[in-house]
PDB file of C-alpha atoms and ligand atoms in Angstrom:
ATOM      1  CA  MET A  12      45.399  66.297 -21.778  1.00 47.00           C
ATOM      2  CA  LEU A  13      44.620  69.794 -23.056  1.00 52.00           C
ATOM      3  CA  ALA A  14      48.298  70.756 -22.923  1.00 54.00           C
ATOM      4  CA  GLY A  15      49.122  67.649 -24.946  1.00 58.00           C
ATOM      5  CA  PHE A  16      46.522  68.610 -27.500  1.00 56.00           C
ATOM      6  CA  ALA A  17      47.918  72.165 -27.760  1.00 57.00           C
ATOM      7  CA  ALA A  18      51.458  70.855 -28.251  1.00 58.00           C
ATOM      8  CA  GLY A  19      50.197  68.481 -30.943  1.00 58.00           C
ATOM      9  CA  ALA A  20      48.349  71.328 -32.678  1.00 55.00           C
ATOM     10  CA  ARG A  21      51.510  73.437 -32.595  1.00 54.00           C
ATOM     11  CA  ARG A  22      53.539  70.619 -34.139  1.00 55.00           C
ATOM     12  CA  THR A  23      50.922  70.237 -36.883  1.00 53.00           C
ATOM     13  CA  ALA A  24      50.888  74.002 -37.536  1.00 53.00           C
ATOM     14  CA  ARG A  25      54.670  73.918 -37.771  1.00 53.00           C
ATOM     15  CA  LEU A  26      54.489  71.229 -40.483  1.00 56.00           C
ATOM     16  CA  VAL A  27      51.827  73.084 -42.443  1.00 63.00           C
ATOM     17  CA  LEU A  28      53.207  76.595 -41.999  1.00 71.00           C
ATOM     18  CA  PRO A  29      56.915  76.973 -42.767  1.00 80.00           C
ATOM     19  CA  PRO A  30      58.826  79.760 -40.965  1.00 87.00           C
ATOM     20  CA  THR A  31      58.288  83.209 -42.470  1.00 89.00           C
ATOM     21  CA  CYS A  32      59.989  86.614 -42.293  1.00 90.00           C
ATOM     22  CA  LEU A  33      58.854  88.429 -39.125  1.00 89.00           C
ATOM     23  CA  SER A  34      58.179  91.586 -41.137  1.00 89.00           C
ATOM     24  CA  CYS A  35      57.008  90.684 -44.682  1.00 89.00           C
ATOM     25  CA  ASN A  36      56.029  86.994 -44.242  1.00 87.00           C
ATOM     26  CA  VAL A  37      58.053  85.547 -47.140  1.00 91.00           C
ATOM     27  CA  PRO A  38      58.983  81.889 -46.424  1.00 91.00           C
ATOM     28  CA  LEU A  39      62.342  81.411 -44.699  1.00 91.00           C
ATOM     29  CA  ALA A  40      64.571  78.517 -43.725  1.00 89.00           C
ATOM     30  CA  GLU A  41      64.643  79.468 -40.025  1.00 85.00           C
ATOM     31  CA  ASP A  42      62.257  80.694 -37.343  1.00 83.00           C
ATOM     32  CA  HIS A  43      62.298  84.074 -35.578  1.00 82.00           C
ATOM     33  CA  ALA A  44      64.220  85.908 -38.310  1.00 88.00           C
ATOM     34  CA  LEU A  45      63.984  88.576 -40.991  1.00 92.00           C
ATOM     35  CA  CYS A  46      64.489  87.933 -44.710  1.00 94.00           C
ATOM     36  CA  GLY A  47      67.589  89.469 -46.320  1.00 94.00           C
ATOM     37  CA  SER A  48      65.673  92.382 -47.778  1.00 95.00           C
ATOM     38  CA  CYS A  49      63.916  93.321 -44.498  1.00 94.00           C
ATOM     39  CA  TRP A  50      67.182  92.832 -42.574  1.00 94.00           C
ATOM     40  CA  ALA A  51      68.952  95.264 -44.909  1.00 94.00           C
ATOM     41  CA  ARG A  52      66.173  97.869 -44.457  1.00 94.00           C
ATOM     42  CA  THR A  53      66.045  97.534 -40.651  1.00 93.00           C
ATOM     43  CA  PRO A  54      67.846 100.538 -39.139  1.00 93.00           C
ATOM     44  CA  PHE A  55      69.958  98.732 -36.523  1.00 95.00           C
ATOM     45  CA  LEU A  56      71.953 101.069 -34.276  1.00 95.00           C
ATOM     46  CA  SER A  57      75.602 100.491 -33.401  1.00 92.00           C
ATOM     47  CA  PRO A  58      78.506 102.464 -31.917  1.00 92.00           C
ATOM     48  CA  PRO A  59      79.851 105.076 -32.096  1.00 94.00           C
ATOM     49  CA  TRP A  60      76.994 106.558 -30.086  1.00 94.00           C
ATOM     50  CA  CYS A  61      76.393 109.018 -27.236  1.00 95.00           C
ATOM     51  CA  MET A  62      77.496 107.307 -24.010  1.00 96.00           C
ATOM     52  CA  ARG A  63      74.374 108.551 -22.143  1.00 96.00           C
ATOM     53  CA  LEU A  64      71.612 108.547 -24.766  1.00 96.00           C
ATOM     54  CA  GLY A  65      72.768 105.885 -27.236  1.00 95.00           C
ATOM     55  CA  ARG A  66      72.137 108.251 -30.165  1.00 94.00           C
ATOM     56  CA  PRO A  67      74.434 107.366 -33.062  1.00 93.00           C
ATOM     57  CA  PHE A  68      77.320 109.670 -34.018  1.00 92.00           C
ATOM     58  CA  SER A  69      78.425 110.066 -37.618  1.00 87.00           C
ATOM     59  CA  PHE A  70      82.058 109.636 -36.558  1.00 86.00           C
ATOM     60  CA  ASP A  71      83.887 108.254 -33.539  1.00 87.00           C
ATOM     61  CA  LEU A  72      84.536 110.902 -30.869  1.00 85.00           C
ATOM     62  CA  GLY A  73      86.188 108.423 -28.498  1.00 86.00           C
ATOM     63  CA  GLU A  74      84.920 106.489 -25.508  1.00 85.00           C
ATOM     64  CA  GLY A  75      82.502 108.356 -23.241  1.00 90.00           C
ATOM     65  CA  ALA A  76      81.648 111.046 -25.808  1.00 94.00           C
ATOM     66  CA  LEU A  77      78.355 112.856 -25.157  1.00 95.00           C
ATOM     67  CA  SER A  78      75.792 114.216 -27.606  1.00 92.00           C
ATOM     68  CA  PRO A  79      74.745 117.898 -27.401  1.00 92.00           C
ATOM     69  CA  GLN A  80      71.328 116.727 -26.073  1.00 91.00           C
ATOM     70  CA  ALA A  81      72.939 114.797 -23.196  1.00 94.00           C
ATOM     71  CA  ILE A  82      75.086 117.806 -22.278  1.00 94.00           C
ATOM     72  CA  ALA A  83      72.227 120.344 -22.533  1.00 94.00           C
ATOM     73  CA  SER A  84      69.820 118.289 -20.397  1.00 92.00           C
ATOM     74  CA  PRO A  85      71.453 115.351 -18.628  1.00 95.00           C
ATOM     75  CA  PRO A  86      68.918 112.510 -18.268  1.00 96.00           C
ATOM     76  CA  VAL A  87      67.686 111.126 -14.927  1.00 96.00           C
ATOM     77  CA  PHE A  88      68.782 107.629 -16.006  1.00 98.00           C
ATOM     78  CA  ASP A  89      72.450 106.767 -16.522  1.00 98.00           C
ATOM     79  CA  ARG A  90      72.552 105.269 -20.029  1.00 98.00           C
ATOM     80  CA  ALA A  91      70.020 104.418 -22.727  1.00 98.00           C
ATOM     81  CA  ARG A  92      70.506 101.973 -25.582  1.00 98.00           C
ATOM     82  CA  ALA A  93      68.188 100.859 -28.388  1.00 98.00           C
ATOM     83  CA  ALA A  94      68.494  98.118 -30.977  1.00 97.00           C
ATOM     84  CA  CYS A  95      67.001 100.074 -33.914  1.00 96.00           C
ATOM     85  CA  ALA A  96      65.782 103.442 -35.078  1.00 96.00           C
ATOM     86  CA  PHE A  97      61.979 103.567 -35.031  1.00 95.00           C
ATOM     87  CA  SER A  98      61.415 103.335 -38.786  1.00 93.00           C
ATOM     88  CA  GLY A  99      61.043 100.834 -41.635  1.00 91.00           C
ATOM     89  CA  PRO A 100      60.654  97.190 -40.582  1.00 92.00           C
ATOM     90  CA  ALA A 101      61.510  98.163 -36.949  1.00 94.00           C
ATOM     91  CA  ARG A 102      58.274 100.162 -36.776  1.00 93.00           C
ATOM     92  CA  ASP A 103      56.320  97.198 -38.226  1.00 90.00           C
ATOM     93  CA  LEU A 104      57.829  94.883 -35.602  1.00 92.00           C
ATOM     94  CA  VAL A 105      56.792  97.204 -32.744  1.00 92.00           C
ATOM     95  CA  HIS A 106      53.241  97.347 -34.094  1.00 89.00           C
ATOM     96  CA  GLY A 107      53.290  93.610 -34.833  1.00 88.00           C
ATOM     97  CA  LEU A 108      54.152  92.854 -31.215  1.00 88.00           C
ATOM     98  CA  LYS A 109      50.626  94.012 -30.344  1.00 76.00           C
ATOM     99  CA  TYR A 110      48.822  91.767 -32.820  1.00 72.00           C
ATOM    100  CA  ALA A 111      50.960  89.185 -34.596  1.00 63.00           C
ATOM    101  CA  ASP A 112      52.838  86.126 -33.323  1.00 65.00           C
ATOM    102  CA  ARG A 113      54.049  87.834 -30.205  1.00 76.00           C
ATOM    103  CA  ALA A 114      56.293  85.093 -28.902  1.00 78.00           C
ATOM    104  CA  ALA A 115      58.245  84.838 -32.165  1.00 80.00           C
ATOM    105  CA  LEU A 116      58.575  88.626 -32.490  1.00 90.00           C
ATOM    106  CA  ALA A 117      59.591  89.112 -28.863  1.00 93.00           C
ATOM    107  CA  ARG A 118      62.267  86.443 -29.211  1.00 93.00           C
ATOM    108  CA  ALA A 119      63.964  88.167 -32.171  1.00 93.00           C
ATOM    109  CA  MET A 120      63.496  91.686 -30.790  1.00 96.00           C
ATOM    110  CA  GLY A 121      64.835  90.641 -27.381  1.00 96.00           C
ATOM    111  CA  ARG A 122      67.886  89.075 -29.003  1.00 95.00           C
ATOM    112  CA  TRP A 123      68.766  92.321 -30.811  1.00 96.00           C
ATOM    113  CA  MET A 124      68.117  94.328 -27.641  1.00 98.00           C
ATOM    114  CA  ALA A 125      70.422  92.090 -25.606  1.00 98.00           C
ATOM    115  CA  ARG A 126      73.152  92.703 -28.173  1.00 96.00           C
ATOM    116  CA  ALA A 127      72.642  96.501 -28.273  1.00 97.00           C
ATOM    117  CA  GLY A 128      72.542  96.620 -24.460  1.00 97.00           C
ATOM    118  CA  ALA A 129      75.411  94.207 -23.784  1.00 97.00           C
ATOM    119  CA  GLU A 130      77.407  96.782 -21.785  1.00 95.00           C
ATOM    120  CA  LEU A 131      74.348  97.582 -19.611  1.00 97.00           C
ATOM    121  CA  LEU A 132      73.740  93.903 -18.876  1.00 98.00           C
ATOM    122  CA  LYS A 133      77.217  92.615 -18.141  1.00 96.00           C
ATOM    123  CA  ASP A 134      77.214  93.189 -14.372  1.00 94.00           C
ATOM    124  CA  LYS A 135      73.926  91.270 -13.849  1.00 95.00           C
ATOM    125  CA  PRO A 136      71.510  94.142 -13.183  1.00 98.00           C
ATOM    126  CA  LEU A 137      67.861  93.581 -12.289  1.00 98.00           C
ATOM    127  CA  VAL A 138      65.866  93.768 -15.534  1.00 98.00           C
ATOM    128  CA  MET A 139      62.320  95.139 -15.261  1.00 97.00           C
ATOM    129  CA  PRO A 140      59.688  96.302 -17.774  1.00 96.00           C
ATOM    130  CA  VAL A 141      57.876  99.627 -17.753  1.00 95.00           C
ATOM    131  CA  PRO A 142      54.544  98.518 -16.236  1.00 92.00           C
ATOM    132  CA  LEU A 143      51.072  99.095 -17.621  1.00 83.00           C
ATOM    133  CA  HIS A 144      48.305 100.289 -15.322  1.00 71.00           C
ATOM    134  CA  ARG A 145      46.088  97.319 -14.407  1.00 67.00           C
ATOM    135  CA  THR A 146      43.071  98.716 -16.293  1.00 68.00           C
ATOM    136  CA  ARG A 147      45.172  98.968 -19.473  1.00 68.00           C
ATOM    137  CA  LEU A 148      46.669  95.529 -18.815  1.00 66.00           C
ATOM    138  CA  TRP A 149      43.145  94.158 -18.504  1.00 64.00           C
ATOM    139  CA  GLN A 150      42.131  95.704 -21.854  1.00 65.00           C
ATOM    140  CA  ARG A 151      45.241  94.555 -23.682  1.00 65.00           C
ATOM    141  CA  ARG A 152      45.811  91.314 -21.745  1.00 69.00           C
ATOM    142  CA  PHE A 153      49.582  91.565 -21.953  1.00 79.00           C
ATOM    143  CA  ASN A 154      52.389  94.089 -21.526  1.00 88.00           C
ATOM    144  CA  GLN A 155      54.684  94.169 -24.526  1.00 91.00           C
ATOM    145  CA  ALA A 156      57.520  95.662 -22.469  1.00 94.00           C
ATOM    146  CA  ALA A 157      57.271  92.589 -20.211  1.00 94.00           C
ATOM    147  CA  LEU A 158      57.527  90.227 -23.213  1.00 94.00           C
ATOM    148  CA  LEU A 159      60.714  92.024 -24.295  1.00 96.00           C
ATOM    149  CA  ALA A 160      62.147  92.166 -20.758  1.00 97.00           C
ATOM    150  CA  ARG A 161      61.628  88.417 -20.368  1.00 96.00           C
ATOM    151  CA  GLU A 162      63.585  87.711 -23.573  1.00 97.00           C
ATOM    152  CA  VAL A 163      66.390  90.148 -22.716  1.00 98.00           C
ATOM    153  CA  ALA A 164      66.790  88.574 -19.267  1.00 98.00           C
ATOM    154  CA  ARG A 165      66.746  85.049 -20.714  1.00 97.00           C
ATOM    155  CA  MET A 166      69.281  85.845 -23.463  1.00 96.00           C
ATOM    156  CA  SER A 167      71.643  87.636 -21.079  1.00 97.00           C
ATOM    157  CA  ASP A 168      71.111  85.362 -18.085  1.00 97.00           C
ATOM    158  CA  VAL A 169      70.253  88.251 -15.756  1.00 97.00           C
ATOM    159  CA  PRO A 170      67.501  88.373 -13.079  1.00 97.00           C
ATOM    160  CA  LEU A 171      64.037  89.529 -14.190  1.00 97.00           C
ATOM    161  CA  ARG A 172      61.582  91.332 -11.904  1.00 96.00           C
ATOM    162  CA  LEU A 173      58.251  91.758 -13.691  1.00 93.00           C
ATOM    163  CA  ASP A 174      56.511  93.261 -10.654  1.00 91.00           C
ATOM    164  CA  ALA A 175      59.188  95.570  -9.212  1.00 95.00           C
ATOM    165  CA  LEU A 176      57.770  98.722 -10.803  1.00 95.00           C
ATOM    166  CA  GLU A 177      54.087  99.576 -10.425  1.00 93.00           C
ATOM    167  CA  ARG A 178      51.980 102.109 -12.261  1.00 89.00           C
ATOM    168  CA  VAL A 179      49.916 103.631  -9.477  1.00 87.00           C
ATOM    169  CA  ARG A 180      48.086 106.205 -11.579  1.00 79.00           C
ATOM    170  CA  ALA A 181      46.359 105.565 -14.924  1.00 74.00           C
ATOM    171  CA  THR A 182      47.803 108.048 -17.434  1.00 72.00           C
ATOM    172  CA  SER A 183      46.610 109.288 -20.823  1.00 71.00           C
ATOM    173  CA  ARG A 184      48.272 107.798 -23.860  1.00 73.00           C
ATOM    174  CA  GLN A 185      51.564 109.577 -24.585  1.00 73.00           C
ATOM    175  CA  VAL A 186      51.035 109.563 -28.369  1.00 74.00           C
ATOM    176  CA  GLY A 187      50.485 113.087 -29.713  1.00 78.00           C
ATOM    177  CA  LEU A 188      51.550 114.871 -26.498  1.00 77.00           C
ATOM    178  CA  SER A 189      54.383 117.422 -26.414  1.00 82.00           C
ATOM    179  CA  ALA A 190      57.543 116.591 -24.457  1.00 80.00           C
ATOM    180  CA  ARG A 191      56.410 118.809 -21.563  1.00 82.00           C
ATOM    181  CA  ALA A 192      52.902 117.304 -21.547  1.00 81.00           C
ATOM    182  CA  ARG A 193      54.404 113.791 -21.595  1.00 79.00           C
ATOM    183  CA  ALA A 194      56.573 114.551 -18.570  1.00 79.00           C
ATOM    184  CA  GLN A 195      53.576 115.994 -16.714  1.00 80.00           C
ATOM    185  CA  ASN A 196      51.379 113.041 -17.709  1.00 79.00           C
ATOM    186  CA  VAL A 197      53.674 110.450 -16.102  1.00 80.00           C
ATOM    187  CA  ARG A 198      54.669 112.479 -13.026  1.00 79.00           C
ATOM    188  CA  ARG A 199      54.012 110.416  -9.894  1.00 82.00           C
ATOM    189  CA  ALA A 200      52.602 107.603 -12.058  1.00 89.00           C
ATOM    190  CA  PHE A 201      55.094 104.967 -10.859  1.00 93.00           C
ATOM    191  CA  ARG A 202      56.401 103.491  -7.648  1.00 94.00           C
ATOM    192  CA  VAL A 203      58.751 100.684  -6.665  1.00 96.00           C
ATOM    193  CA  SER A 204      56.527  97.958  -5.207  1.00 94.00           C
ATOM    194  CA  PRO A 205      56.962  97.661  -1.420  1.00 92.00           C
ATOM    195  CA  ASP A 206      58.082  94.030  -1.903  1.00 90.00           C
ATOM    196  CA  ALA A 207      60.841  95.002  -4.346  1.00 90.00           C
ATOM    197  CA  ALA A 208      62.210  98.052  -2.509  1.00 87.00           C
ATOM    198  CA  GLY A 209      64.736  96.004  -0.519  1.00 91.00           C
ATOM    199  CA  LEU A 210      65.831  94.211  -3.653  1.00 93.00           C
ATOM    200  CA  VAL A 211      66.502  97.386  -5.653  1.00 95.00           C
ATOM    201  CA  ALA A 212      68.593  99.100  -2.962  1.00 95.00           C
ATOM    202  CA  GLY A 213      72.281  98.773  -3.768  1.00 96.00           C
ATOM    203  CA  ARG A 214      71.682  97.112  -7.157  1.00 96.00           C
ATOM    204  CA  PRO A 215      72.020  98.271 -10.781  1.00 98.00           C
ATOM    205  CA  VAL A 216      68.758  98.201 -12.766  1.00 98.00           C
ATOM    206  CA  VAL A 217      67.891  98.068 -16.470  1.00 98.00           C
ATOM    207  CA  ILE A 218      64.395  99.314 -17.415  1.00 98.00           C
ATOM    208  CA  VAL A 219      62.967  97.762 -20.602  1.00 98.00           C
ATOM    209  CA  ASP A 220      60.390  99.332 -22.952  1.00 96.00           C
ATOM    210  CA  ASP A 221      59.467  98.963 -26.628  1.00 95.00           C
ATOM    211  CA  VAL A 222      60.110 102.520 -27.894  1.00 95.00           C
ATOM    212  CA  PHE A 223      62.106 105.449 -26.480  1.00 95.00           C
ATOM    213  CA  THR A 224      60.362 108.644 -27.618  1.00 91.00           C
ATOM    214  CA  THR A 225      61.024 111.623 -25.334  1.00 89.00           C
ATOM    215  CA  GLY A 226      62.162 109.433 -22.440  1.00 92.00           C
ATOM    216  CA  ALA A 227      59.499 110.883 -20.122  1.00 92.00           C
ATOM    217  CA  THR A 228      58.160 107.469 -19.058  1.00 92.00           C
ATOM    218  CA  VAL A 229      61.514 105.808 -18.393  1.00 96.00           C
ATOM    219  CA  SER A 230      62.738 108.960 -16.620  1.00 96.00           C
ATOM    220  CA  ALA A 231      59.754 108.811 -14.265  1.00 95.00           C
ATOM    221  CA  CYS A 232      60.621 105.148 -13.576  1.00 96.00           C
ATOM    222  CA  ALA A 233      64.333 105.937 -13.131  1.00 97.00           C
ATOM    223  CA  ARG A 234      63.505 108.646 -10.589  1.00 96.00           C
ATOM    224  CA  VAL A 235      61.628 106.271  -8.252  1.00 96.00           C
ATOM    225  CA  LEU A 236      64.257 103.541  -8.671  1.00 97.00           C
ATOM    226  CA  LYS A 237      67.063 105.931  -7.707  1.00 97.00           C
ATOM    227  CA  ARG A 238      65.026 107.100  -4.748  1.00 95.00           C
ATOM    228  CA  SER A 239      64.827 103.429  -3.699  1.00 95.00           C
ATOM    229  CA  GLY A 240      68.608 103.195  -3.759  1.00 97.00           C
ATOM    230  CA  ALA A 241      69.357 101.643  -7.174  1.00 97.00           C
ATOM    231  CA  THR A 242      73.077 102.216  -7.788  1.00 97.00           C
ATOM    232  CA  ARG A 243      72.568 102.753 -11.510  1.00 98.00           C
ATOM    233  CA  VAL A 244      69.495 102.914 -13.730  1.00 98.00           C
ATOM    234  CA  ASP A 245      69.929 102.201 -17.437  1.00 98.00           C
ATOM    235  CA  VAL A 246      67.269 102.001 -20.146  1.00 98.00           C
ATOM    236  CA  LEU A 247      67.058  99.430 -22.933  1.00 98.00           C
ATOM    237  CA  THR A 248      64.419  99.777 -25.660  1.00 98.00           C
ATOM    238  CA  PHE A 249      63.843  98.025 -28.938  1.00 97.00           C
ATOM    239  CA  ALA A 250      63.476 101.259 -30.924  1.00 97.00           C
ATOM    240  CA  LEU A 251      64.631 104.874 -30.629  1.00 96.00           C
ATOM    241  CA  ALA A 252      62.461 107.606 -32.193  1.00 93.00           C
ATOM    242  CA  ASP A 253      64.206 110.388 -34.176  1.00 85.00           C
ATOM    243  CA  ALA A 254      67.494 108.551 -34.107  1.00 79.00           C
ATOM    244  CA  ASP A 255      69.080 110.416 -37.067  1.00 71.00           C
ATOM    245  CA  ILE A 256      71.170 107.526 -38.333  1.00 67.00           C
ATOM    246  CA  PRO A 257      74.339 108.915 -39.906  1.00 65.00           C
ATOM    247  CA  ALA A 258      74.529 108.410 -43.664  1.00 55.00           C
ATOM    248  CA  GLY A 259      77.090 106.012 -45.112  1.00 46.00           C
TER     249      GLY A 259
HETATM  250 ZN1   ZN B   5      61.022  90.201 -45.049  1.00 85.86          ZN
END
């Protein structure tokens, strides 16, 4: 009865409110999309990029080329990919995922992530979000990484494990911390849930989060997954901070 009412209300809202741009709200012909102007200003990332870190190169150095950062300090995870640089409309979408029409945003963001991460997803890895600690989950009521992971898994037809990673220690917010402080903050914060340990062993894994900043959080997750026997741990985020998109 109530479900029927909700569906009816949604249909009514759909008639009254035409689809709008996910970023600037101008009316559009289709749902879950950006207008032409916002699309053009969204800093989508594409190859050529560093094979390990997914940071764009200004020219093609050939398959498997590594950035100076990846050579100087090889990451714990195997490969990272992001759909966009963390600027312009991409930044608005990340912030909007916390407040606005989350389902519509997650659908579009997940679609772009699935495209950027196609090579990470092609051998059917287990997809799992970076977890929130339960006190933070209780305050916020939802985990935006989980919304994105669900869409990525659905788009790519790969298995989703929302509960495989657990945050066993509440950590301070990473915003405003130095790279070293971030790494220290998340040390021993995660574990593979006892139920999922058998599942992870011998399997490739893709960890999903909204923004890749220093990589401290996903590295802490990758460490426990590798310890549990994951054959490969890749990272897929919607946005990449300090991406230095090549001009032209
Ligand atoms: Zn727009």
